[in-house]
Amino acid sequence: MVCRGIWNVHFRGKWYRSYYPHGRISPPDDESTFRMIKQLCDHPDHLEKWELVPFLSPIHSNLDYVYIIDQDAGVFLVSLWKELNGSLRPTAIRIDLTSLRESSRLFIKDSLEQHRSTSSDNIHQTNSDIRKPMTFRALDINFGIPTPLNELQERFLTDFVFVWRYYIDDPLTWTYSSPVFKVLSIAFLRLAAWDLELSSDCEVELPINFASIPSWNYPETNIYWFHGFLIILQEDIESEAMINRALEKAKPYIHDLHGHRDARLVLISPYHVTFVELSNDAVLVSESIALLTNHSAVHCSPGFRALNRIFTSDCWKKSLSDRERWRLNVPSEILYKILHELEPRDTVAFSQASFTATQYYYTSIPQIKDTVVQSFNSSIPCCGKQRGSGDNGVRCLVCYSWRHVACIGAENWSSDAQYVCMDCQGNMNFSAPHPGGINRVSCRKTREGCHISVGGSEKLLHLRLSKPSHLRRELRFLGNLVPIAPSLIEYTIRFNGSFSGLAYGLENKP
Ligand SMILES: [Zn+2]
Ligand SMILES: [Zn+2]
C-alpha cells in the first residue's frame, strides 16, 4: 500500500518542508525514514532543497503521516490518524531526538505501538474549570436583522473554515502560539469586515490540498487596530482573569491614541470571541461566544455572526459621525456609482475614507454589480426571507441566527424573554471542536449554494473546490464519455492580492 506524508523541519526558528508528488513517503518504522532523521540530525543546516514555509503543514485526510523534526525543541513528532470512538482524529506522538539518535528504527516502531495501546488522546484543551461569574458589567449588543451582505458573509466564513479545515483540525497547528492562528484570525476579520477583493481572475491554486499554505499577509503582533476596533489575540478569553490580562495589554494602545480610556475591544481566542467596551467609568464585557465548533464548516458559528454584524452595521460602533472630516456632500446615487466602478482594492480603501462611505459600502454588496441576495437560509433560517414577515424578530441565544416572531408564532414575544431556537434545543453543539471534528462533520455534506440574482437573472453562487473543467487534464478523456459541467469560476476572494482559498462560480438555478 502506498504511504503518504510530508516532512517538516523546524530549525533556528524557521520551518522547512519536503514532499514528493502525491505525497509518497516511507512508513515511520522503515529504515529509510530512520536514515533521513539521522541525516537531518547530523547535518541540520543541509536544507537547501527544502521549501521554506511560514509554519508546519498539518495532517490531511489524504496523508497517513506528517513527520516533524523540531531541532529547536529536540523532538521528533509523528502526526497520524488515530481511531477514537469510531472516528479518526489527528494525534501526535513525540519522541525525544537524543534517545532516537542513539537507538535503531525499531525505537520508532515501539513508540508508535506503545502509544496505540494507551488510551490518552490529545483532545483540544478546553478550559473546563469552574468559572467564577464575572464582576464586569454585562455588554449586551442588539445585533438587529442580518443584511444581504451578512448572508453572503456567513456563507464565505463557513466555506473558508471548510477549505482550511485541516489547519484547524490539527492540534499541532491550531494553537495560540502558532502563526496559523494569526493568519486565519486576520482572514476571519477581513471576511467579517468585507475587507477583501473580489477578483475575476480565476488563475488560482485549486484544489486546496495537503500542500496548500494560507499565504496572505497577517499582523505579526497579537494586538492591533482593525476597522476602528482593537483586536487582541489571546490563548483564553473565558475567565475574568484573562479579560483583565487583555485589558492590561490594551492600555498602552488606548492611551496612545485618544489620551483617555474609550475603546471597543474584540478579543479572539482559538475557539471564542468576546467583545469589551471601555469607557472612562466602566468596563462592559459580552459573553464569550463560540467561534469554532465541530459544525463550523456546515453552519455559521455564533461568533462569526456576531463579528459580521459588528463590522458591517452600527450595532456596536462608536458614533464616528462627530469625527467626520469629509465635508463633501455627495448624492447617494453618485456614491453607489463610485463604489461600483472602482477597482476592488480601491473600493475597500474608499469605504474607509469616511463615515458616510463606510455606511454606503455596507448597505450594498460591494464589488458584485447588480446583485440581489434571494434567500437568507443561513442568517434568517425561519423562512429564508429578509423582508415579508416584518422586521420584528428574535435572535437565538445560542446560535445567534435571527428569526421573525411571526414565523415562530411568537408575536407577543417580550423583548426581555430569551429565545433558543429548535435546532439549539435539539442537539446543536457549540462546544470546542475535537481534533479532526470539522472534517468529520463536513466532508460528506454537499455544499449548498446561495441564491442570488445577478443583473436580473437568478443564479446559484457556488463554492468551487477545483479548477474549471476545461483546465483539468484528468477530465479530458472522461469528457468524451459523459457530459461534464464547465464549473467556471466567476469570483475569487483575495486579501491584499493573495488568494484566500475561496473561489465561486455562478450556476443557473435548477
Ligand atoms: Zn421568517
Ligand atoms: Zn439557535
PDB file of N, CA and C in Angstrom, residues 58-94:
ATOM      1  N   PRO A  58      -0.107  20.732   8.380  1.00  0.00           N
ATOM      2  CA  PRO A  58      -0.871  19.815   9.237  1.00  0.00           C
ATOM      3  C   PRO A  58      -1.143  18.482   8.544  1.00  0.00           C
ATOM      4  N   ILE A  59      -1.646  17.533   9.301  1.00  0.00           N
ATOM      5  CA  ILE A  59      -2.048  16.265   8.684  1.00  0.00           C
ATOM      6  C   ILE A  59      -3.376  16.491   7.948  1.00  0.00           C
ATOM      7  N   HIS A  60      -3.475  15.823   6.791  1.00  0.00           N
ATOM      8  CA  HIS A  60      -4.613  15.996   5.889  1.00  0.00           C
ATOM      9  C   HIS A  60      -5.225  14.607   5.706  1.00  0.00           C
ATOM     10  N   SER A  61      -6.502  14.532   5.310  1.00  0.00           N
ATOM     11  CA  SER A  61      -7.118  13.210   5.191  1.00  0.00           C
ATOM     12  C   SER A  61      -6.481  12.382   4.072  1.00  0.00           C
ATOM     13  N   ASN A  62      -5.740  13.029   3.147  1.00  0.00           N
ATOM     14  CA  ASN A  62      -5.049  12.267   2.099  1.00  0.00           C
ATOM     15  C   ASN A  62      -3.678  11.785   2.551  1.00  0.00           C
ATOM     16  N   LEU A  63      -3.272  12.138   3.752  1.00  0.00           N
ATOM     17  CA  LEU A  63      -1.937  11.753   4.240  1.00  0.00           C
ATOM     18  C   LEU A  63      -2.059  10.736   5.380  1.00  0.00           C
ATOM     19  N   ASP A  64      -1.068   9.852   5.441  1.00  0.00           N
ATOM     20  CA  ASP A  64      -1.028   8.903   6.559  1.00  0.00           C
ATOM     21  C   ASP A  64      -0.209   9.465   7.715  1.00  0.00           C
ATOM     22  N   TYR A  65       0.903  10.158   7.358  1.00  0.00           N
ATOM     23  CA  TYR A  65       1.806  10.658   8.408  1.00  0.00           C
ATOM     24  C   TYR A  65       2.315  12.047   8.078  1.00  0.00           C
ATOM     25  N   VAL A  66       2.566  12.816   9.096  1.00  0.00           N
ATOM     26  CA  VAL A  66       3.360  14.039   8.951  1.00  0.00           C
ATOM     27  C   VAL A  66       4.529  13.874   9.913  1.00  0.00           C
ATOM     28  N   TYR A  67       5.756  13.944   9.381  1.00  0.00           N
ATOM     29  CA  TYR A  67       6.951  13.829  10.229  1.00  0.00           C
ATOM     30  C   TYR A  67       7.472  15.223  10.541  1.00  0.00           C
ATOM     31  N   ILE A  68       7.751  15.456  11.789  1.00  0.00           N
ATOM     32  CA  ILE A  68       8.263  16.773  12.185  1.00  0.00           C
ATOM     33  C   ILE A  68       9.551  16.584  12.976  1.00  0.00           C
ATOM     34  N   ILE A  69      10.626  17.129  12.446  1.00  0.00           N
ATOM     35  CA  ILE A  69      11.871  17.132  13.213  1.00  0.00           C
ATOM     36  C   ILE A  69      12.027  18.546  13.757  1.00  0.00           C
ATOM     37  N   ASP A  70      11.742  18.691  15.024  1.00  0.00           N
ATOM     38  CA  ASP A  70      11.858  20.009  15.641  1.00  0.00           C
ATOM     39  C   ASP A  70      13.226  20.096  16.320  1.00  0.00           C
ATOM     40  N   GLN A  71      14.206  20.602  15.566  1.00  0.00           N
ATOM     41  CA  GLN A  71      15.578  20.697  16.094  1.00  0.00           C
ATOM     42  C   GLN A  71      15.623  21.655  17.278  1.00  0.00           C
ATOM     43  N   ASP A  72      14.809  22.705  17.195  1.00  0.00           N
ATOM     44  CA  ASP A  72      14.823  23.722  18.252  1.00  0.00           C
ATOM     45  C   ASP A  72      14.330  23.145  19.574  1.00  0.00           C
ATOM     46  N   ALA A  73      13.331  22.261  19.516  1.00  0.00           N
ATOM     47  CA  ALA A  73      12.780  21.689  20.751  1.00  0.00           C
ATOM     48  C   ALA A  73      13.391  20.325  21.064  1.00  0.00           C
ATOM     49  N   GLY A  74      14.175  19.790  20.124  1.00  0.00           N
ATOM     50  CA  GLY A  74      14.824  18.490  20.347  1.00  0.00           C
ATOM     51  C   GLY A  74      13.871  17.304  20.330  1.00  0.00           C
ATOM     52  N   VAL A  75      12.813  17.404  19.512  1.00  0.00           N
ATOM     53  CA  VAL A  75      11.870  16.271  19.433  1.00  0.00           C
ATOM     54  C   VAL A  75      11.566  15.896  17.991  1.00  0.00           C
ATOM     55  N   PHE A  76      11.214  14.634  17.837  1.00  0.00           N
ATOM     56  CA  PHE A  76      10.699  14.134  16.562  1.00  0.00           C
ATOM     57  C   PHE A  76       9.235  13.816  16.798  1.00  0.00           C
ATOM     58  N   LEU A  77       8.361  14.355  15.944  1.00  0.00           N
ATOM     59  CA  LEU A  77       6.925  14.091  16.114  1.00  0.00           C
ATOM     60  C   LEU A  77       6.394  13.354  14.896  1.00  0.00           C
ATOM     61  N   VAL A  78       5.559  12.376  15.163  1.00  0.00           N
ATOM     62  CA  VAL A  78       4.836  11.719  14.076  1.00  0.00           C
ATOM     63  C   VAL A  78       3.373  12.073  14.273  1.00  0.00           C
ATOM     64  N   SER A  79       2.802  12.767  13.287  1.00  0.00           N
ATOM     65  CA  SER A  79       1.387  13.101  13.363  1.00  0.00           C
ATOM     66  C   SER A  79       0.647  12.083  12.507  1.00  0.00           C
ATOM     67  N   LEU A  80      -0.376  11.459  13.068  1.00  0.00           N
ATOM     68  CA  LEU A  80      -1.099  10.408  12.345  1.00  0.00           C
ATOM     69  C   LEU A  80      -2.565  10.406  12.768  1.00  0.00           C
ATOM     70  N   TRP A  81      -3.346   9.547  12.113  1.00  0.00           N
ATOM     71  CA  TRP A  81      -4.767   9.440  12.431  1.00  0.00           C
ATOM     72  C   TRP A  81      -4.966   8.297  13.420  1.00  0.00           C
ATOM     73  N   LYS A  82      -5.715   8.568  14.461  1.00  0.00           N
ATOM     74  CA  LYS A  82      -5.966   7.531  15.457  1.00  0.00           C
ATOM     75  C   LYS A  82      -7.470   7.367  15.620  1.00  0.00           C
ATOM     76  N   GLU A  83      -7.896   6.104  15.688  1.00  0.00           N
ATOM     77  CA  GLU A  83      -9.336   5.883  15.828  1.00  0.00           C
ATOM     78  C   GLU A  83      -9.750   6.036  17.284  1.00  0.00           C
ATOM     79  N   LEU A  84     -10.780   6.828  17.492  1.00  0.00           N
ATOM     80  CA  LEU A  84     -11.306   7.017  18.842  1.00  0.00           C
ATOM     81  C   LEU A  84     -12.819   7.113  18.741  1.00  0.00           C
ATOM     82  N   ASN A  85     -13.501   6.257  19.457  1.00  0.00           N
ATOM     83  CA  ASN A  85     -14.974   6.212  19.428  1.00  0.00           C
ATOM     84  C   ASN A  85     -15.521   6.180  17.998  1.00  0.00           C
ATOM     85  N   GLY A  86     -14.896   5.403  17.158  1.00  0.00           N
ATOM     86  CA  GLY A  86     -15.411   5.210  15.801  1.00  0.00           C
ATOM     87  C   GLY A  86     -15.045   6.310  14.812  1.00  0.00           C
ATOM     88  N   SER A  87     -14.267   7.296  15.242  1.00  0.00           N
ATOM     89  CA  SER A  87     -13.876   8.322  14.267  1.00  0.00           C
ATOM     90  C   SER A  87     -12.366   8.525  14.323  1.00  0.00           C
ATOM     91  N   LEU A  88     -11.814   9.016  13.217  1.00  0.00           N
ATOM     92  CA  LEU A  88     -10.368   9.215  13.139  1.00  0.00           C
ATOM     93  C   LEU A  88     -10.003  10.621  13.591  1.00  0.00           C
ATOM     94  N   ARG A  89      -8.998  10.708  14.442  1.00  0.00           N
ATOM     95  CA  ARG A  89      -8.575  12.020  14.949  1.00  0.00           C
ATOM     96  C   ARG A  89      -7.071  12.191  14.787  1.00  0.00           C
ATOM     97  N   PRO A  90      -6.639  13.412  14.449  1.00  0.00           N
ATOM     98  CA  PRO A  90      -5.192  13.627  14.368  1.00  0.00           C
ATOM     99  C   PRO A  90      -4.557  13.511  15.751  1.00  0.00           C
ATOM    100  N   THR A  91      -3.477  12.771  15.808  1.00  0.00           N
ATOM    101  CA  THR A  91      -2.774  12.558  17.068  1.00  0.00           C
ATOM    102  C   THR A  91      -1.281  12.710  16.814  1.00  0.00           C
ATOM    103  N   ALA A  92      -0.567  13.282  17.751  1.00  0.00           N
ATOM    104  CA  ALA A  92       0.879  13.423  17.565  1.00  0.00           C
ATOM    105  C   ALA A  92       1.625  12.596  18.595  1.00  0.00           C
ATOM    106  N   ILE A  93       2.642  11.883  18.132  1.00  0.00           N
ATOM    107  CA  ILE A  93       3.482  11.095  19.031  1.00  0.00           C
ATOM    108  C   ILE A  93       4.858  11.757  19.097  1.00  0.00           C
ATOM    109  N   ARG A  94       5.310  12.039  20.308  1.00  0.00           N
ATOM    110  CA  ARG A  94       6.586  12.729  20.499  1.00  0.00           C
ATOM    111  C   ARG A  94       7.677  11.743  20.867  1.00  0.00           C
TER     112      ARG A  94
END
